[in-house]
PDB file of C-alpha atoms in Angstrom:
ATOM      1  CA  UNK A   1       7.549 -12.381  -9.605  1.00 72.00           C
ATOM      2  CA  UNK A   2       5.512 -15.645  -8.898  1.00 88.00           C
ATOM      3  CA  UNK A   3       2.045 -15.218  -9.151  1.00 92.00           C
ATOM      4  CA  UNK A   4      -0.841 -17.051  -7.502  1.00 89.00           C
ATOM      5  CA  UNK A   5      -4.369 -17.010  -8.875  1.00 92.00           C
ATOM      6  CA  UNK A   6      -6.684 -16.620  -6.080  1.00 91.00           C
ATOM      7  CA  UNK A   7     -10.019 -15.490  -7.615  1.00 93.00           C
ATOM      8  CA  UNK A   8     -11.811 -14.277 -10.138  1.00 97.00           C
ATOM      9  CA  UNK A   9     -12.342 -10.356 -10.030  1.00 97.00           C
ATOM     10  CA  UNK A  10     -16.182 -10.535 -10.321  1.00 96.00           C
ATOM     11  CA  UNK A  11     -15.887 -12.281  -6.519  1.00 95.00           C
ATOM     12  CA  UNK A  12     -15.128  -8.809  -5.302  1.00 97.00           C
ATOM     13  CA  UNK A  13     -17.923  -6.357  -5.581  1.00 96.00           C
ATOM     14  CA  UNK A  14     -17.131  -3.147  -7.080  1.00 96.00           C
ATOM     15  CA  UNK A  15     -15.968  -0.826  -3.917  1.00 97.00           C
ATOM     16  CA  UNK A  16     -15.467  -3.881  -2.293  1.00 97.00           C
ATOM     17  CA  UNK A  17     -12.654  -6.075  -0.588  1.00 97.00           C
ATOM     18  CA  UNK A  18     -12.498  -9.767   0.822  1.00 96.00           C
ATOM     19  CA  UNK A  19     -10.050 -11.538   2.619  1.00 94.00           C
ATOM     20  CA  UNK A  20      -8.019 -13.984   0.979  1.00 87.00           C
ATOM     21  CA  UNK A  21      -6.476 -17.104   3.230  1.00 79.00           C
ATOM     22  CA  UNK A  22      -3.172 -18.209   1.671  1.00 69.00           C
ATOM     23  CA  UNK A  23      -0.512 -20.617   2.607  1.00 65.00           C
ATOM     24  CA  UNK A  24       1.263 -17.612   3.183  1.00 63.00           C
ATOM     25  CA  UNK A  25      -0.835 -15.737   5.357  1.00 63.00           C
ATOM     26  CA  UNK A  26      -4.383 -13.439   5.006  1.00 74.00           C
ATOM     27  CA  UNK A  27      -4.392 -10.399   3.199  1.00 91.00           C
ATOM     28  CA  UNK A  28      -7.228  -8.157   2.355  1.00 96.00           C
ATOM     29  CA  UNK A  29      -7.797  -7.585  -1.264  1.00 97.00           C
ATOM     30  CA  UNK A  30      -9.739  -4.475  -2.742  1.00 98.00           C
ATOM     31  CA  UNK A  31     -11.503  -4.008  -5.801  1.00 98.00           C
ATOM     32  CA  UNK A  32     -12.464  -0.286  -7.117  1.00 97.00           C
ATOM     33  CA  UNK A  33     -14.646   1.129  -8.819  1.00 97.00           C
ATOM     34  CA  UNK A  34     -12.489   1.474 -11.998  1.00 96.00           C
ATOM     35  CA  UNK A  35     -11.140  -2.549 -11.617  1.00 96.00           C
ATOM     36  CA  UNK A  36      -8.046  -1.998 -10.089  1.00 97.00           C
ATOM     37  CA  UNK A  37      -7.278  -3.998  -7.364  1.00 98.00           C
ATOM     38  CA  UNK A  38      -4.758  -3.771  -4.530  1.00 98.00           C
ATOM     39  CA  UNK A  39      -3.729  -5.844  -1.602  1.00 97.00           C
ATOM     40  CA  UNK A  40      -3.009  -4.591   1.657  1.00 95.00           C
ATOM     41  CA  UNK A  41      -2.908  -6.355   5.366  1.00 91.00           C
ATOM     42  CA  UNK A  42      -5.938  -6.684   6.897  1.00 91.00           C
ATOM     43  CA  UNK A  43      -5.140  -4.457  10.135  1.00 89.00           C
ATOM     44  CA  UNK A  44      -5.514  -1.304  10.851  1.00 91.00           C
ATOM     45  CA  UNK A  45      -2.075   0.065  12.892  1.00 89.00           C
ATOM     46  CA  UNK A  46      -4.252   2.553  15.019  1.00 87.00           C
ATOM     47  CA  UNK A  47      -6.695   0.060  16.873  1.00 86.00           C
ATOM     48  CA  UNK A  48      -6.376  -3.154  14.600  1.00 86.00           C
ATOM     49  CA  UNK A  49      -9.680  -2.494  12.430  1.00 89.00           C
ATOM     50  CA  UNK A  50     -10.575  -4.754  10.011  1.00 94.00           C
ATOM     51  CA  UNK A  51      -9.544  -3.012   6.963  1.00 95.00           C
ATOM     52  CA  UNK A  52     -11.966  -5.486   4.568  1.00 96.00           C
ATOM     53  CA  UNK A  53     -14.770  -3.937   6.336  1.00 96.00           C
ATOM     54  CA  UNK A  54     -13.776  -0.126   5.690  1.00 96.00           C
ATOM     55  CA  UNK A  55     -15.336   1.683   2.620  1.00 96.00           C
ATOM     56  CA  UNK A  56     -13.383   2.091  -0.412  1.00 97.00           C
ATOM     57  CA  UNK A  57     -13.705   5.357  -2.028  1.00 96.00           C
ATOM     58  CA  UNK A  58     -11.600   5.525  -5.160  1.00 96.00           C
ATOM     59  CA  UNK A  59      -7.905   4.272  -4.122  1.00 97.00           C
ATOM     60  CA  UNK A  60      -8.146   4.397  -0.533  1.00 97.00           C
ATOM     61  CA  UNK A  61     -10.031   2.992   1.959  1.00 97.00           C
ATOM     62  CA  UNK A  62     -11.526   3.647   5.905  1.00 96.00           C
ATOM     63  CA  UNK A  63     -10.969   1.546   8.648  1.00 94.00           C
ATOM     64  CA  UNK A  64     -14.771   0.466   9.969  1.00 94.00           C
ATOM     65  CA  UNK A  65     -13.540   1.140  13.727  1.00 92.00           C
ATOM     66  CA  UNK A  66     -11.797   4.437  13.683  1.00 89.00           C
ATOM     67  CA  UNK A  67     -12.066   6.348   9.928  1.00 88.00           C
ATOM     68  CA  UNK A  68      -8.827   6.330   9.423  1.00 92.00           C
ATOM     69  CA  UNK A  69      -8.140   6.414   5.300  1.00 95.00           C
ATOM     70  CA  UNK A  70      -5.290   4.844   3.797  1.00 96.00           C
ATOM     71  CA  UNK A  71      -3.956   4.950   0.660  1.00 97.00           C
ATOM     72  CA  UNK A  72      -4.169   1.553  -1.400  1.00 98.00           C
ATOM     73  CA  UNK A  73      -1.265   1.655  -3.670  1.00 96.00           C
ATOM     74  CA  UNK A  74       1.153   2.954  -0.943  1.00 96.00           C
ATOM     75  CA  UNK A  75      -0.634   1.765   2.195  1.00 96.00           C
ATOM     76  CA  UNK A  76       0.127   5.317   4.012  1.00 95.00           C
ATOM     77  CA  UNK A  77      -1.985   6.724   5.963  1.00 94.00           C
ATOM     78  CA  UNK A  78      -3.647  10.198   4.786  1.00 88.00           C
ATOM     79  CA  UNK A  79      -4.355  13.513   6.823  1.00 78.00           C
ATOM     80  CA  UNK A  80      -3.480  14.331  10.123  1.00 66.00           C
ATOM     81  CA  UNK A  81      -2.853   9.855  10.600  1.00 69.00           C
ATOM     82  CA  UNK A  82       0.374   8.786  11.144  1.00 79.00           C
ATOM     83  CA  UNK A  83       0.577   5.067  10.111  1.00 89.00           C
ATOM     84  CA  UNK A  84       0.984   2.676   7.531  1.00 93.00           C
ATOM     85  CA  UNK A  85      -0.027  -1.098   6.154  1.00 93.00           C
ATOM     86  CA  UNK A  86       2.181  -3.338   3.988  1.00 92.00           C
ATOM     87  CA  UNK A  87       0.786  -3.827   0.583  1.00 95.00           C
ATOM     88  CA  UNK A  88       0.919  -6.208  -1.549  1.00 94.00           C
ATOM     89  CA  UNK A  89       1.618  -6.225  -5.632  1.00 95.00           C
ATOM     90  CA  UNK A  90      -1.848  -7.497  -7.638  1.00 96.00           C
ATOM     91  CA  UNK A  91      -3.309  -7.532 -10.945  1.00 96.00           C
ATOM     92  CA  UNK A  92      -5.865  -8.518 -12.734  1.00 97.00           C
ATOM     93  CA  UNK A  93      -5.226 -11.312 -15.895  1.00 96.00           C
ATOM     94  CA  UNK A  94      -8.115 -12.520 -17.737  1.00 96.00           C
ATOM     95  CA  UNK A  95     -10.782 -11.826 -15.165  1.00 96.00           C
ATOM     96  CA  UNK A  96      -8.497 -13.166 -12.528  1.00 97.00           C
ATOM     97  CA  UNK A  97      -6.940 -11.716  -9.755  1.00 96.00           C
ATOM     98  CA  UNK A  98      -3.552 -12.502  -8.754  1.00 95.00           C
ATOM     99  CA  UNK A  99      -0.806 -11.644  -5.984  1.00 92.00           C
ATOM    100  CA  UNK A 100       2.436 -11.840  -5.647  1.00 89.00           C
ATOM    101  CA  UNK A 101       3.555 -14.692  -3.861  1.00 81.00           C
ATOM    102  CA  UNK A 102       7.221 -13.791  -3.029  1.00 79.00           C
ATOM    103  CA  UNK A 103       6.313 -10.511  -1.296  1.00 75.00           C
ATOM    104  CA  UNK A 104       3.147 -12.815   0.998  1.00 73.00           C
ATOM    105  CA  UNK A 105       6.426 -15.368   1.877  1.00 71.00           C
ATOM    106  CA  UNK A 106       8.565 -12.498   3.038  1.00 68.00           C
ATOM    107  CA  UNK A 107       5.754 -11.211   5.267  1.00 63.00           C
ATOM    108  CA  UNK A 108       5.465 -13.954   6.730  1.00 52.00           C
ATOM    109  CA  UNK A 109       9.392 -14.668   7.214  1.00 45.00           C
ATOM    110  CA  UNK A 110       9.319 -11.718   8.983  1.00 42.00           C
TER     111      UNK A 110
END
């Protein structure tokens, strides 16, 4: 994998996410409440909510517009939802976060 550095973790709040802008295209990055972090696109498949602006609760988080949840690590959607967002692999290296950048250039080739 090739890895690109783009933050520190401590720029994401705890139960938090941002939005990252990358040559490769914007993801939405999350931060728990253990330190894990995951990367997912930023749009909802139901109604295309912001999913930066949902609430995390432990590995999953809401979409603001319509509550649907979605699993982090898989990017499915839970419960009755049918749906599903690409993710994105991420980890955390001395305090910084980083994705992987072959997986953003295939989105994007796509």
């Amino acid at each position: 994998m090739n890895w690109i550095d783009i933050g520190a973790l401590g720029d994401i709040p705890a139960q938090g996410a941002r939005v990252v802008k990358t040559a490769f295209g914007c993801v939405a990055v999350f931060r728990t409440a253990t330190d894990e972090v995951y990367a997912t696109d930023d749009r909802c498949p139901h109604k295309g909510g912001p999913l930066s602006e949902g609430i995390v609760h432990g590995t999953s988080v809401s979409c603001p517009l319509h509550a649907w949840v979605f699993d982090l690590s898989t990017g499915l959607a839970q419960g009755a939802d049918e749906g599903q967002v690409a993710t994105y692999p991420a980890r955390v290296e001395g305090g910084r976060i980083l994705l992987d950048a072959q997986r953003l250039i295939r989105r994007t080739a796509a």
